[in-house]
Coordinates of C-alpha atoms in Angstrom, one line a residue:
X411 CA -40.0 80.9 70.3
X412 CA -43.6 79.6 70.2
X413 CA -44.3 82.4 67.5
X414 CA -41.0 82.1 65.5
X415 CA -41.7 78.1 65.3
X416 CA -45.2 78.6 64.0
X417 CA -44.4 81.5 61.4
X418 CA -41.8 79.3 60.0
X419 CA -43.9 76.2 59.8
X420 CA -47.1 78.1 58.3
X421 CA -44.4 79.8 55.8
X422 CA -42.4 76.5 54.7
X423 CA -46.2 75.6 54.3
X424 CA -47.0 78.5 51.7
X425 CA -43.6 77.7 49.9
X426 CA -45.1 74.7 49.5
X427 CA -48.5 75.3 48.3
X428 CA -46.5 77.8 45.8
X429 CA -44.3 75.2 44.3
X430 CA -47.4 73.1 43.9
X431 CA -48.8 75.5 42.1
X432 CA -46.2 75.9 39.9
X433 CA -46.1 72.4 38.9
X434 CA -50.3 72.6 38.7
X435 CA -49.5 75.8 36.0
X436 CA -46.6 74.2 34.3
X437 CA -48.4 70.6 33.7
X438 CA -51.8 72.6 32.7
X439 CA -49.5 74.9 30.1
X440 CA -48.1 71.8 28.8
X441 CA -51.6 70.4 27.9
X442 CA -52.6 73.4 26.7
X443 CA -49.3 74.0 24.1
X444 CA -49.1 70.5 22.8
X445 CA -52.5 69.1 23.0
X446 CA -54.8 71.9 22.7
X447 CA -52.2 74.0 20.4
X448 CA -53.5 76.6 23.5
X449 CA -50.3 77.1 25.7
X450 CA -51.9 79.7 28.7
X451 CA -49.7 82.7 27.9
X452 CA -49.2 83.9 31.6
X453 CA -47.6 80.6 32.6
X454 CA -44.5 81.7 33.0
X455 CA -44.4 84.8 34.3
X456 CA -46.9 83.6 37.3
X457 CA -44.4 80.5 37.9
X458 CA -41.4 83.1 38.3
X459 CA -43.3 85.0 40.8
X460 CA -44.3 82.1 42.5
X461 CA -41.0 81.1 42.9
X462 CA -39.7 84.4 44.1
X463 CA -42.1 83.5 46.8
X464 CA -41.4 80.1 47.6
X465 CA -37.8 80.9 47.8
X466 CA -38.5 84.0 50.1
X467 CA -41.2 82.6 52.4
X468 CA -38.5 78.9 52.9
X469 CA -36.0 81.1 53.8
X470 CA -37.3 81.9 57.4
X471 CA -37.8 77.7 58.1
X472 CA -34.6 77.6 56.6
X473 CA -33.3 79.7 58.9
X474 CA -35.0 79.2 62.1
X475 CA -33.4 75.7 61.5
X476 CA -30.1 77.2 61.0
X477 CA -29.7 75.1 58.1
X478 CA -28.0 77.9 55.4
X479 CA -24.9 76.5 53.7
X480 CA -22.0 77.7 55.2
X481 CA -18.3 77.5 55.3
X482 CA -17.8 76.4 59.2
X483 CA -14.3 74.9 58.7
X484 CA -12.9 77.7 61.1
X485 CA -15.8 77.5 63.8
X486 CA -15.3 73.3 64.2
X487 CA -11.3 74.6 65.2
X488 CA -12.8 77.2 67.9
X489 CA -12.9 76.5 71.6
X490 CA -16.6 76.8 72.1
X491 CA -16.8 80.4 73.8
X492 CA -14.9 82.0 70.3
X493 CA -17.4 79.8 68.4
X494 CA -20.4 80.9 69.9
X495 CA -19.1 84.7 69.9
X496 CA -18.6 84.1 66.1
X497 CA -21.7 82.8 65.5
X498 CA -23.4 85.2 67.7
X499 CA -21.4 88.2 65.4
X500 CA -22.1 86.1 61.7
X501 CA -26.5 86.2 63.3
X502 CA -25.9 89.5 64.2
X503 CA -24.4 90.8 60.5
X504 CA -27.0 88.9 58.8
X505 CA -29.6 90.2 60.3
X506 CA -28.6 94.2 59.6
X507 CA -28.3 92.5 56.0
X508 CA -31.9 91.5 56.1
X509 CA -33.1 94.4 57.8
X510 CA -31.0 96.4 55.1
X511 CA -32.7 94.9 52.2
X512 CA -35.7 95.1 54.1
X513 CA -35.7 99.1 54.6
X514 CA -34.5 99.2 51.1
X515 CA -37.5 97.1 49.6
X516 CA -40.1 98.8 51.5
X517 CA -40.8 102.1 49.7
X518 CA -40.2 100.3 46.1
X519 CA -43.6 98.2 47.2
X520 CA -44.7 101.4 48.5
X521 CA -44.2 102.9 45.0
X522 CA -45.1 100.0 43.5
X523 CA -48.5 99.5 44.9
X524 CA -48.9 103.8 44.7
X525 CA -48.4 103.1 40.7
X526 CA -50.5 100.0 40.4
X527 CA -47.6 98.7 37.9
X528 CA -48.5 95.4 36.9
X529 CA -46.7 92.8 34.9
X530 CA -47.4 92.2 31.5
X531 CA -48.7 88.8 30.8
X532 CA -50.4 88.1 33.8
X533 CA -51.0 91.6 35.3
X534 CA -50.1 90.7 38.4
X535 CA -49.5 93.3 40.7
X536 CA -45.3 93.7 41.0
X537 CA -46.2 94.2 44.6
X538 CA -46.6 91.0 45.3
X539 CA -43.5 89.7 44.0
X540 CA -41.3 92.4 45.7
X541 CA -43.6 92.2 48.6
X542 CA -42.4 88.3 48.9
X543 CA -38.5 89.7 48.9
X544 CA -39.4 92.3 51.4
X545 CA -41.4 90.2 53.9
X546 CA -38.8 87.1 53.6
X547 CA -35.7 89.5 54.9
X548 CA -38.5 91.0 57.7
X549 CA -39.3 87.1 58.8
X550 CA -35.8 86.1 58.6
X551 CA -34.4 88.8 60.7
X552 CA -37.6 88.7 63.6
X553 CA -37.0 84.7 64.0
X554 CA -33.0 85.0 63.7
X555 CA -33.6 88.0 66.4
X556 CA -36.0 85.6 68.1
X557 CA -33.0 83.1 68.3
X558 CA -30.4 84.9 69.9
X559 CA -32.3 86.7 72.3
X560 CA -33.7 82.9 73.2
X561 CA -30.5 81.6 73.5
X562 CA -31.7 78.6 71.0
X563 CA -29.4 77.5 68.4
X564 CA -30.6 75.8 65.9
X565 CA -28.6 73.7 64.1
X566 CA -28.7 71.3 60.5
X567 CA -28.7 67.8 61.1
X568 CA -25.2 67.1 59.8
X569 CA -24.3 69.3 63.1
X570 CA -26.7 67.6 65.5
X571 CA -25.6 64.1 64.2
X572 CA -22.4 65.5 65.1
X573 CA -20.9 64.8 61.9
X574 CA -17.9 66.9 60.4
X575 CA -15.7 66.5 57.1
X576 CA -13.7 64.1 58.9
X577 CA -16.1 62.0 59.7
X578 CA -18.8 62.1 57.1
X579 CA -17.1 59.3 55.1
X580 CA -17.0 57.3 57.9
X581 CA -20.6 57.9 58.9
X582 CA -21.7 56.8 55.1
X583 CA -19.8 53.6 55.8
X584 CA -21.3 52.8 58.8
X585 CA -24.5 53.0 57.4
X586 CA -24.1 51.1 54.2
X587 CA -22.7 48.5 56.8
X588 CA -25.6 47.9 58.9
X589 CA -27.9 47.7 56.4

């Protein structure tokens, strides 16, 4: 678990450093249209990458937290041992999905890099992009894998606070009242 905490921590890092880049690009492109009548023309298409990227490389923190969205109205009704078996089956689906979209993603960056197709503003290597897409599902399924094999469920704070739709409004209120 060492390994899956650091590779998600140096990743959510990277996500990061890409989304400040973006708004580095995006601010500098702004200058450059409307004060210097200059706008930098491969702005946008490095932004998009980026954000393929960001999104991709979050998605194992994301993850390794257990913190997806999900509809767990019919796991809070399960006695414990159907819940974890649920869960258990749900981690065990999405990571065939992962690896799925992994195994299908790997010889288009194959080709991809074998072509040298680049993109047409920036000529950035489409690699890299569907690199991002390929990697993320690779991460996501080696921590999730990581997980269960552990036995360490990670779950978002509204679970750890033990909050549930019931009680969520009463939580709020709580709060507003002791402050």
């Amino acid at each position: 678990t060492w390994l899956s905490t650091h590779l998600s921590r140096c990743l959510q890092w990277l996500a990061g450093l890409m989304l400040a880049a973006i708004v580095v690009i995006n601010n500098s492109n702004v200058f450059g249209r409307y004060v210097l009548s200059s706008p930098i023309n491969w702005a946008e298409e490095a932004m998009q990458f980026l954000l393929i990227g960001a999104v991709f490389m979050a998605l194992v923190k994301v993850t390794w937290d257990g913190a997806h969205i999900r509809m767990d109205m019919l796991l809070q009704v399960l006695p414990d041992g159907a819940r974890r078996v649920m869960e258990f089956v749900c981690d065990l689906v999405m990571v065939a999905v992962c690896l799925g979209v992994a195994w299908v993603g790997l010889p288009l960056v194959v080709r991809l890099i074998d072509y040298d197709q680049r993109s047409v503003a920036a000529e950035i290597p489409m690699a890299l992009p569907h690199s991002m897409v390929t990697l993320g599902f690779v991460f996501t399924a080696l921590v999730l894998l990581v997980r269960m094999l552990s036995g360490t469920r990670h779950v978002a704070v509204d679970d750890e606070a033990g909050l549930d739709a019931s009680t969520v409004g009463e939580a709020s209120n709580k709060d507003k009242s002791t402050h």
